mmCIF file with all atom_site columns, C-alpha atoms in Angstrom:
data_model
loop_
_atom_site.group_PDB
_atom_site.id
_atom_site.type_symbol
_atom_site.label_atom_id
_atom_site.label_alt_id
_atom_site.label_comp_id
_atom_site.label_asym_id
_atom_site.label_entity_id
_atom_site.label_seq_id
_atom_site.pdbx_PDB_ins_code
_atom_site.Cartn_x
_atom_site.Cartn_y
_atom_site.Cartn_z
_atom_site.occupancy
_atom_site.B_iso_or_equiv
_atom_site.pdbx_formal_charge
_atom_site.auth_seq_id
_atom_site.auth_comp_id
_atom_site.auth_asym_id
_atom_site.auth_atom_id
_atom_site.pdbx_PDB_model_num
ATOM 1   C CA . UNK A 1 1   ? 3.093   16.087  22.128  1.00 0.00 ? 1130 UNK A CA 1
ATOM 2   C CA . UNK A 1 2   ? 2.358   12.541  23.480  1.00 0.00 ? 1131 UNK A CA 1
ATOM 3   C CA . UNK A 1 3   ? 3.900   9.595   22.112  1.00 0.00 ? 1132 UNK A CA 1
ATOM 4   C CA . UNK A 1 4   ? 0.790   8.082   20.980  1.00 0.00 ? 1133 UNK A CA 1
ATOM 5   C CA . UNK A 1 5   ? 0.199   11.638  19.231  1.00 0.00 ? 1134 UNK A CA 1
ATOM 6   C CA . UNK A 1 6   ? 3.021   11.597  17.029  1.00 0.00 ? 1135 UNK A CA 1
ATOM 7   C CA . UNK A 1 7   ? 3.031   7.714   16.507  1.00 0.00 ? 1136 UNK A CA 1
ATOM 8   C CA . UNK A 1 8   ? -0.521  8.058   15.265  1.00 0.00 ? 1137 UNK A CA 1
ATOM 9   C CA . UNK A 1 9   ? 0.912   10.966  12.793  1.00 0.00 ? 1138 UNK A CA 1
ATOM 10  C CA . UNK A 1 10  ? 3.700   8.138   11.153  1.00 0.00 ? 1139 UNK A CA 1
ATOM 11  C CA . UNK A 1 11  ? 1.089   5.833   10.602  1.00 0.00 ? 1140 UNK A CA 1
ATOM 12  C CA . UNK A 1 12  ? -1.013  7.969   8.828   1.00 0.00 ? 1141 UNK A CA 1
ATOM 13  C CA . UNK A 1 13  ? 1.651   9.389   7.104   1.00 0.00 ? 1142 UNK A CA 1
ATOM 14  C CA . UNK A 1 14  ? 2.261   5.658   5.842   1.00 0.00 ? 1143 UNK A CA 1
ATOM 15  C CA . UNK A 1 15  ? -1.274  4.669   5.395   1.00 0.00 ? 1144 UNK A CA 1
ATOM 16  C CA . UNK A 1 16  ? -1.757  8.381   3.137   1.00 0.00 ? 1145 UNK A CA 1
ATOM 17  C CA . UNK A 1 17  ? 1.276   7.312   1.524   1.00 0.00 ? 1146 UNK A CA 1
ATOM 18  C CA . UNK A 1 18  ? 0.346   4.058   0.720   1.00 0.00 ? 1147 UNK A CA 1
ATOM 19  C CA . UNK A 1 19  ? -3.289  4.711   -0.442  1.00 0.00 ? 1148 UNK A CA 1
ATOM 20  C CA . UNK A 1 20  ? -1.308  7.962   -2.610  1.00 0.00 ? 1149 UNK A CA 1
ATOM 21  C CA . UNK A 1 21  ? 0.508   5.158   -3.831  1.00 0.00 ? 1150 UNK A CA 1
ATOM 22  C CA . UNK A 1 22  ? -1.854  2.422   -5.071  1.00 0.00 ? 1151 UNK A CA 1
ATOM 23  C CA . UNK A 1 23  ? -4.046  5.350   -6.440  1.00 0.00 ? 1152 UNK A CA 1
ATOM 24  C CA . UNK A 1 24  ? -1.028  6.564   -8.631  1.00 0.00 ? 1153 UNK A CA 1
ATOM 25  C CA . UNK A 1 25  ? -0.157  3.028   -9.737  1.00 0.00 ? 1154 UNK A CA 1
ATOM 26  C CA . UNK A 1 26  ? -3.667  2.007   -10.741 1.00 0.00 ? 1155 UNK A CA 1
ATOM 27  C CA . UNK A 1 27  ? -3.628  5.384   -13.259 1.00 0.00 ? 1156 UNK A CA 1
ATOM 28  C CA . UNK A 1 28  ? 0.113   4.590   -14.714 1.00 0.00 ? 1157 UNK A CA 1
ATOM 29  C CA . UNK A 1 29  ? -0.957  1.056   -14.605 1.00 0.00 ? 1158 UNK A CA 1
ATOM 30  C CA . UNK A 1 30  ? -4.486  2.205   -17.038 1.00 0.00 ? 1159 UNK A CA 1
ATOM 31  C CA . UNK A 1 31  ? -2.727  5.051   -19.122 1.00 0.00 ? 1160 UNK A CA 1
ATOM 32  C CA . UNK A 1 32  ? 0.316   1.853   -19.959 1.00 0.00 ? 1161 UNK A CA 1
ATOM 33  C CA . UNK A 1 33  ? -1.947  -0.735  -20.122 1.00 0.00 ? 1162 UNK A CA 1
ATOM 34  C CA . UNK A 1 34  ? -1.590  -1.256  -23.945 1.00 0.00 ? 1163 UNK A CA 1
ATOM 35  C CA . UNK A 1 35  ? 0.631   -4.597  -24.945 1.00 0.00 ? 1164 UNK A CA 1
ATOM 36  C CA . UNK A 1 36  ? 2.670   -2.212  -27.149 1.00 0.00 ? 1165 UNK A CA 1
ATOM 37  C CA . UNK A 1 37  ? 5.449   -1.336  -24.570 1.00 0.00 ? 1166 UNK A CA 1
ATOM 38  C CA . UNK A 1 38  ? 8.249   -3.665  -24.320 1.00 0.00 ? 1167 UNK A CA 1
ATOM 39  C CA . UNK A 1 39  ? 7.715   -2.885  -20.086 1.00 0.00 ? 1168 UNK A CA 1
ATOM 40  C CA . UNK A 1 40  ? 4.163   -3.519  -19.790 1.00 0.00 ? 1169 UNK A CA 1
ATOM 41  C CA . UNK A 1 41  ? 4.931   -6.330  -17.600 1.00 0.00 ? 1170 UNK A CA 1
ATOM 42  C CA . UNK A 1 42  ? 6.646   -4.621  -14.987 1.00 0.00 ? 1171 UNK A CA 1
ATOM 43  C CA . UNK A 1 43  ? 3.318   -2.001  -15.280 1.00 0.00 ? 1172 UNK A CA 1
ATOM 44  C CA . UNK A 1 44  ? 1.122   -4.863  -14.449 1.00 0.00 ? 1173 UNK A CA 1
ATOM 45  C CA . UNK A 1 45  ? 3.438   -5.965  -11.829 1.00 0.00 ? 1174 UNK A CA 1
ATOM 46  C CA . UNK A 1 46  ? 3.061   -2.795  -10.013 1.00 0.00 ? 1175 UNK A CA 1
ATOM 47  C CA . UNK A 1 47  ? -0.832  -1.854  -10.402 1.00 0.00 ? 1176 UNK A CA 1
ATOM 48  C CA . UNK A 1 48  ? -2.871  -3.619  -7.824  1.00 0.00 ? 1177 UNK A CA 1
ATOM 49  C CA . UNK A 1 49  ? -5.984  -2.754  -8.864  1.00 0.00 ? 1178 UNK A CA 1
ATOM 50  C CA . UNK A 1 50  ? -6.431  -0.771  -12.525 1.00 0.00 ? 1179 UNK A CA 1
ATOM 51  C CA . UNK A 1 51  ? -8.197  2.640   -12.480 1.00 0.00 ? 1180 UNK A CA 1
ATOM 52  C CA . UNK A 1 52  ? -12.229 2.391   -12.295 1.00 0.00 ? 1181 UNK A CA 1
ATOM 53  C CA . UNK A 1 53  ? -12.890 5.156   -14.969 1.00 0.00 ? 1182 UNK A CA 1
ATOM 54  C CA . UNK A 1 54  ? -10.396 3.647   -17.604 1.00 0.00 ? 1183 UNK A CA 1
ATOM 55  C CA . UNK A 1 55  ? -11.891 1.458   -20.200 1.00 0.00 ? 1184 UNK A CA 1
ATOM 56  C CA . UNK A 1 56  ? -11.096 -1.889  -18.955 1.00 0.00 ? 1185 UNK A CA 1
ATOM 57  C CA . UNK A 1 57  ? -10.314 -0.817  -15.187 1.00 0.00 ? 1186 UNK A CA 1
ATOM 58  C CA . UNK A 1 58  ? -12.013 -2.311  -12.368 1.00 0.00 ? 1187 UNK A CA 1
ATOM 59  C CA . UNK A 1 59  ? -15.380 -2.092  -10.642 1.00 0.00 ? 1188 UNK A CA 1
ATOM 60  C CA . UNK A 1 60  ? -15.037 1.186   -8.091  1.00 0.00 ? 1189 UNK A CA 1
ATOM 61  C CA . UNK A 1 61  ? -15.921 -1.339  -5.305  1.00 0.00 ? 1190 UNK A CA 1
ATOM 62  C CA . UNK A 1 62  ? -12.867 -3.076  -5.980  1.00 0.00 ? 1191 UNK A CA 1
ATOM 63  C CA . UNK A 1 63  ? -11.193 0.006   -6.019  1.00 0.00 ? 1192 UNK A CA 1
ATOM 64  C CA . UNK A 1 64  ? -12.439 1.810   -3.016  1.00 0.00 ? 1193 UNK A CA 1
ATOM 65  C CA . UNK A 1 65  ? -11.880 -1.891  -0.841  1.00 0.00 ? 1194 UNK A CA 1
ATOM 66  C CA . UNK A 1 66  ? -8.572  -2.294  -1.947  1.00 0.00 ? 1195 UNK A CA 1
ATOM 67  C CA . UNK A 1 67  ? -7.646  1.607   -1.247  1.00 0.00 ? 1196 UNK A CA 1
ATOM 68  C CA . UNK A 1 68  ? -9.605  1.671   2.204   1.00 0.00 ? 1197 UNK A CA 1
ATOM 69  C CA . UNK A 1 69  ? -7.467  -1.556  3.422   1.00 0.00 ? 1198 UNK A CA 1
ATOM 70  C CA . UNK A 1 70  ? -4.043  -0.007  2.056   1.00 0.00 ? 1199 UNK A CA 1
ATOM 71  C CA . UNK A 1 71  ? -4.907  3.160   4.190   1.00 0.00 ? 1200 UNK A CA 1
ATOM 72  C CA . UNK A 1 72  ? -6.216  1.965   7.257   1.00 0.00 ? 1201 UNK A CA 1
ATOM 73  C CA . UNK A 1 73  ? -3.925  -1.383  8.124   1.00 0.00 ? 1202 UNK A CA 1
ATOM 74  C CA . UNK A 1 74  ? -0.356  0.738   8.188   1.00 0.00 ? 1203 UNK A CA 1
ATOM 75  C CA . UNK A 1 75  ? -1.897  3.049   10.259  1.00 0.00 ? 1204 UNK A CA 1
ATOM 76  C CA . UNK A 1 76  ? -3.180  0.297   12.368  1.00 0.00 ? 1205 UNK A CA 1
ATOM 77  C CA . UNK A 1 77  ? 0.383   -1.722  12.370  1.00 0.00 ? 1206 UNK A CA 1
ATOM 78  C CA . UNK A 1 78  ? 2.683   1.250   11.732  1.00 0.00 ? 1207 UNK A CA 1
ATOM 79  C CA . UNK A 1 79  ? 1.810   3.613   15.133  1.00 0.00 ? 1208 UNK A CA 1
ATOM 80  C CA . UNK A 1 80  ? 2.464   0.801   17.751  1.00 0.00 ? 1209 UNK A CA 1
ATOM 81  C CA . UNK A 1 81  ? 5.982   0.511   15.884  1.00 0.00 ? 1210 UNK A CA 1
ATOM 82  C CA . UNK A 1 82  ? 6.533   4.359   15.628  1.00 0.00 ? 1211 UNK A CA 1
ATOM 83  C CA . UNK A 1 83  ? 5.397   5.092   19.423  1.00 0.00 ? 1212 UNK A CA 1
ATOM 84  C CA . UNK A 1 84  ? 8.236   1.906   20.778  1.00 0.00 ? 1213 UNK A CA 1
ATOM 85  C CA . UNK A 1 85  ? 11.187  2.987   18.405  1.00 0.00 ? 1214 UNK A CA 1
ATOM 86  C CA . UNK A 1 86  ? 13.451  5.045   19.715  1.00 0.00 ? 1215 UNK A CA 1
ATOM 87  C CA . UNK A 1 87  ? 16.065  7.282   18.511  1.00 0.00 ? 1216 UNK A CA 1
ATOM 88  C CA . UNK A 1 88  ? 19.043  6.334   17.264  1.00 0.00 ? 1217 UNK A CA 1
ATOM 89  C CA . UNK A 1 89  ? 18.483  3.386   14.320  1.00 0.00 ? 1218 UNK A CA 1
ATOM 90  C CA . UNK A 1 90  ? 14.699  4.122   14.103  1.00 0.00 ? 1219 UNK A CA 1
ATOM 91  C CA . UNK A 1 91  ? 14.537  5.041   10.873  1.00 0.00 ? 1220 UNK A CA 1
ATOM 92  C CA . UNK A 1 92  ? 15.741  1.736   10.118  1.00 0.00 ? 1221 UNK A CA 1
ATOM 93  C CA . UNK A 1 93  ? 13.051  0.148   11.769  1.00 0.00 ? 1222 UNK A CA 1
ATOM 94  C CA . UNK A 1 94  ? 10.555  2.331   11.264  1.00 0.00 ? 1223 UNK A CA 1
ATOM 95  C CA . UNK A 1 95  ? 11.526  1.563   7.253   1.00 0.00 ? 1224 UNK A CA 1
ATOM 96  C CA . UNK A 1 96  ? 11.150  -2.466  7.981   1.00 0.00 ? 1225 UNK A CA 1
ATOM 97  C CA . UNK A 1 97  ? 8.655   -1.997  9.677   1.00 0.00 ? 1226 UNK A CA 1
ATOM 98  C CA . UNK A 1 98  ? 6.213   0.249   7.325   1.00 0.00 ? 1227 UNK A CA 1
ATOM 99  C CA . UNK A 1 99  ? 7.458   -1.996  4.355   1.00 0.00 ? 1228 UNK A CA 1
ATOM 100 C CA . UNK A 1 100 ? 6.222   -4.755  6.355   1.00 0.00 ? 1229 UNK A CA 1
ATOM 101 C CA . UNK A 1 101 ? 2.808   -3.109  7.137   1.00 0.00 ? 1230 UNK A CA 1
ATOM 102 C CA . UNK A 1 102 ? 2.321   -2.307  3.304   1.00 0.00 ? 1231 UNK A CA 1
ATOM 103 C CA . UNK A 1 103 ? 2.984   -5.518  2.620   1.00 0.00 ? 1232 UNK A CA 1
ATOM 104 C CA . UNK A 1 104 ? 0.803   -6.965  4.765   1.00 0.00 ? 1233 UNK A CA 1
ATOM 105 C CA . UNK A 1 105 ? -2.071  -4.558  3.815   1.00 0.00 ? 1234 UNK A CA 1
ATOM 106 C CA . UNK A 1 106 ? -1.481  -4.928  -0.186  1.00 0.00 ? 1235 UNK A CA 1
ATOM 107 C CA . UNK A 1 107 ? -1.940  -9.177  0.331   1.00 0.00 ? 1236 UNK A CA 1
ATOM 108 C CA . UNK A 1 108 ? -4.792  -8.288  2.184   1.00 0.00 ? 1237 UNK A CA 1
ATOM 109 C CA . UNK A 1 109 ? -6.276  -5.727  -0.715  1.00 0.00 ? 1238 UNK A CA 1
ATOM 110 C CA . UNK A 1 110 ? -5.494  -7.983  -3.622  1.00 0.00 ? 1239 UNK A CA 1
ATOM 111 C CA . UNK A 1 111 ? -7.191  -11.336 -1.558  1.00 0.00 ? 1240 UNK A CA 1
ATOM 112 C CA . UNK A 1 112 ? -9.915  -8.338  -1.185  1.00 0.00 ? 1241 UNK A CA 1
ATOM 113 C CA . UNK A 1 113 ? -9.985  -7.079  -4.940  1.00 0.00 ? 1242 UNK A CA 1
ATOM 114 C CA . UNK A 1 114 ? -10.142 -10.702 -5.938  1.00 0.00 ? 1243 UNK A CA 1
ATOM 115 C CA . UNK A 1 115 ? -12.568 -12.024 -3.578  1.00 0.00 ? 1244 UNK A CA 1
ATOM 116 C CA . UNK A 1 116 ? -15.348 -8.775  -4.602  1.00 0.00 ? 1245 UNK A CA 1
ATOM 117 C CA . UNK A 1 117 ? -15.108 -10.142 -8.086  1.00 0.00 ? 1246 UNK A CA 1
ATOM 118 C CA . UNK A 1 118 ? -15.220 -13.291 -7.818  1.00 0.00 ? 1247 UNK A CA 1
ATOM 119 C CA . UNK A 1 119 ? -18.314 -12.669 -6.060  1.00 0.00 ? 1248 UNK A CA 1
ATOM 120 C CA . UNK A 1 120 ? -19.783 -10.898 -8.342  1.00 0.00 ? 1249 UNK A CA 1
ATOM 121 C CA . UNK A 1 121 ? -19.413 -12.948 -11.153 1.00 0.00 ? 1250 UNK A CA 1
ATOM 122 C CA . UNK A 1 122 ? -21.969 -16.646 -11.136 1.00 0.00 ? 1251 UNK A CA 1
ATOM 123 C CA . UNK A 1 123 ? -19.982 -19.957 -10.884 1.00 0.00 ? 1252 UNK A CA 1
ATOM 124 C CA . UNK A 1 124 ? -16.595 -18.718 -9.253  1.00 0.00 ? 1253 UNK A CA 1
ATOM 125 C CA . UNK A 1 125 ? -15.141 -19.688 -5.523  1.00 0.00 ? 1254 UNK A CA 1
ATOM 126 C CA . UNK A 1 126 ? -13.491 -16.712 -3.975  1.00 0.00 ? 1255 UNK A CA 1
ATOM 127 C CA . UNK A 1 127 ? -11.401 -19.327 -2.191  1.00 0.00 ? 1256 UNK A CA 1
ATOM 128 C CA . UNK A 1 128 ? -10.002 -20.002 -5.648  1.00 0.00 ? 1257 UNK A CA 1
ATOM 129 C CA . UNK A 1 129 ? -8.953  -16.668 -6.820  1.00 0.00 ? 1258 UNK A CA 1
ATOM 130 C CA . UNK A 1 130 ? -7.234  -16.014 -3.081  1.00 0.00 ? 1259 UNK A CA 1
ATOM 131 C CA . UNK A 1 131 ? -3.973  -17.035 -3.746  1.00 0.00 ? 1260 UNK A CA 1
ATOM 132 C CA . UNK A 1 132 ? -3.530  -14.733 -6.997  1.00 0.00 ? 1261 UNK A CA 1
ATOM 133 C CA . UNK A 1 133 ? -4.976  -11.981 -5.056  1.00 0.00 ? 1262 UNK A CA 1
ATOM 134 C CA . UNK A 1 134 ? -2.481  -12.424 -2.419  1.00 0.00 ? 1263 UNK A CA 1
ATOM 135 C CA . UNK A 1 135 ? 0.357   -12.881 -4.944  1.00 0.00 ? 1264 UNK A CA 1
ATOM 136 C CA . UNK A 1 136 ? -0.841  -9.781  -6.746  1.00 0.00 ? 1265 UNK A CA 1
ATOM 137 C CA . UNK A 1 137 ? -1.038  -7.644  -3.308  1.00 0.00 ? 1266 UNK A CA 1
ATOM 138 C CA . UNK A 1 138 ? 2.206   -8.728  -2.208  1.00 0.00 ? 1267 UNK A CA 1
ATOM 139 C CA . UNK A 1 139 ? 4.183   -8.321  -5.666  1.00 0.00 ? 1268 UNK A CA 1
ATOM 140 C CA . UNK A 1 140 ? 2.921   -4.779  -5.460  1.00 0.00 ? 1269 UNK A CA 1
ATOM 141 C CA . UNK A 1 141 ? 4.207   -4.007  -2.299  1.00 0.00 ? 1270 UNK A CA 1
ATOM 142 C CA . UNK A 1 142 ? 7.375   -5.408  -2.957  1.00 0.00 ? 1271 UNK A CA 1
ATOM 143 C CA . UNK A 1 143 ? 7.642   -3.228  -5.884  1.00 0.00 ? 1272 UNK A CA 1
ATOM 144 C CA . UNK A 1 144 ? 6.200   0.102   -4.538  1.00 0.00 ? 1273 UNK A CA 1
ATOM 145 C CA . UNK A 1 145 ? 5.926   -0.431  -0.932  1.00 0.00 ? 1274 UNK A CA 1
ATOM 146 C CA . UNK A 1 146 ? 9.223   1.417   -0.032  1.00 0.00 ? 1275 UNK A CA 1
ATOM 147 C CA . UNK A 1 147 ? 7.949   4.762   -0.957  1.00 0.00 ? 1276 UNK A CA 1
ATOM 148 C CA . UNK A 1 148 ? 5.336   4.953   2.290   1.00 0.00 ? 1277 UNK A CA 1
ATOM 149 C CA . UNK A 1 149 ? 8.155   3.346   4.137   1.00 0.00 ? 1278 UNK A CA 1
ATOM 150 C CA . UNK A 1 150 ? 10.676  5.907   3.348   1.00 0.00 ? 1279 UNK A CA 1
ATOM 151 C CA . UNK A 1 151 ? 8.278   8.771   3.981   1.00 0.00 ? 1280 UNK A CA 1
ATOM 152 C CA . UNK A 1 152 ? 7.093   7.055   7.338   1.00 0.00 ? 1281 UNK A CA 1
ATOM 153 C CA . UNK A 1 153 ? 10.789  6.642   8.644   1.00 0.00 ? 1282 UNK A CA 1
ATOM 154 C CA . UNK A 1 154 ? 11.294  10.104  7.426   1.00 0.00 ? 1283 UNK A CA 1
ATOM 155 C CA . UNK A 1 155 ? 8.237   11.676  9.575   1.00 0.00 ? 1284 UNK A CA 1
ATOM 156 C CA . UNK A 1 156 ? 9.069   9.577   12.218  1.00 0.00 ? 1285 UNK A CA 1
ATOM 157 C CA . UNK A 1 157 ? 12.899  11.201  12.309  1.00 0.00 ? 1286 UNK A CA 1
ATOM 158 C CA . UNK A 1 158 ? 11.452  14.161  12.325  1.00 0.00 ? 1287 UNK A CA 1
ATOM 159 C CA . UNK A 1 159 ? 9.198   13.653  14.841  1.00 0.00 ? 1288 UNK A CA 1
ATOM 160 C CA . UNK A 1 160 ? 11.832  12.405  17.420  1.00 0.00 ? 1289 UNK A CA 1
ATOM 161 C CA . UNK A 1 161 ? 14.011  15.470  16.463  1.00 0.00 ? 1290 UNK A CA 1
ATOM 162 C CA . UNK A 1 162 ? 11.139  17.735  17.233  1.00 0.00 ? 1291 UNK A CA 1
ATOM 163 C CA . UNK A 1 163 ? 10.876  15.967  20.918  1.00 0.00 ? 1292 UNK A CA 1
ATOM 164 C CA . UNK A 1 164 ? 14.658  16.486  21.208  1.00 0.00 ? 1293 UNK A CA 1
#
């Protein structure tokens, strides 16, 4: 197996993840929406975008945007890292280095999520709404980005154990 091969593998282990990820956060975040729970903040906290067939979730352009970017950036960022790191304290930085990637790509969806609606709606600057969306995308990878980055460093041990 080439290196590029099995670095392409970690990344889209990372970007799956990650898109896995946002997908189940968006549900939790639509089924615990209700003001009710004591918690609901941390729920908000952690749902990038809410579900598109809940009540009050978002448009599915929103949704699809946000899910497409949190796929395909980690994959883009993540193999490079995967196909340099070496064995020994890789899983460390192929951890950092994922986390880092999801972070990057969940700023990027939220600016993204943000910017589609305030296009859509009359009257409202996308430039105004960036910096929330950023917040928003980076809060949630902060919160939920080290599940892609866990799985990613664990593919990417196994993958230098397999060329062992």
């Amino acid at each position: 197996m080439s290196r590029w091969t099995g670095a392409i593998g970690v990344g889209l282990s990372a970007g799956l993840s990650g898109a896995l990820c946002l997908a189940a956060s968006s549900l939790l975040g639509s089924l615990l929406q209700p003001n009710s729970l004591g918690w609901s903040g941390l729920v908000r906290m952690a749902t990038l975008v809410i579900w598109p067939w809940s009540d009050d979730g978002h448009p599915l352009p929103n949704f699809l945007v946000a899910l497409a970017i949190v796929l395909v950036v980690p994959v883009i960022l993540v193999a490079p890292a995967a196909r340099e790191t070496a064995a020994g304290r890789g899983g460390y930085t192929m951890m950092w280095a994922t986390w880092g990637a999801v972070l990057v790509a969940g700023a990027l969806a939220g600016a993204a999520a943000v910017g589609i609606a305030a296009a859509a709606s009359p009257g409202s600057s996308g430039f105004d709404v960036l910096p929330s969306g950023l917040q928003a995308g980076a809060g949630w990878a902060l919160l939920v980005g080290w599940i892609p980055a866990l799985i990613a460093a664990g593919v990417h041990a196994g993958r230098l154990r397999q060329v062992d």
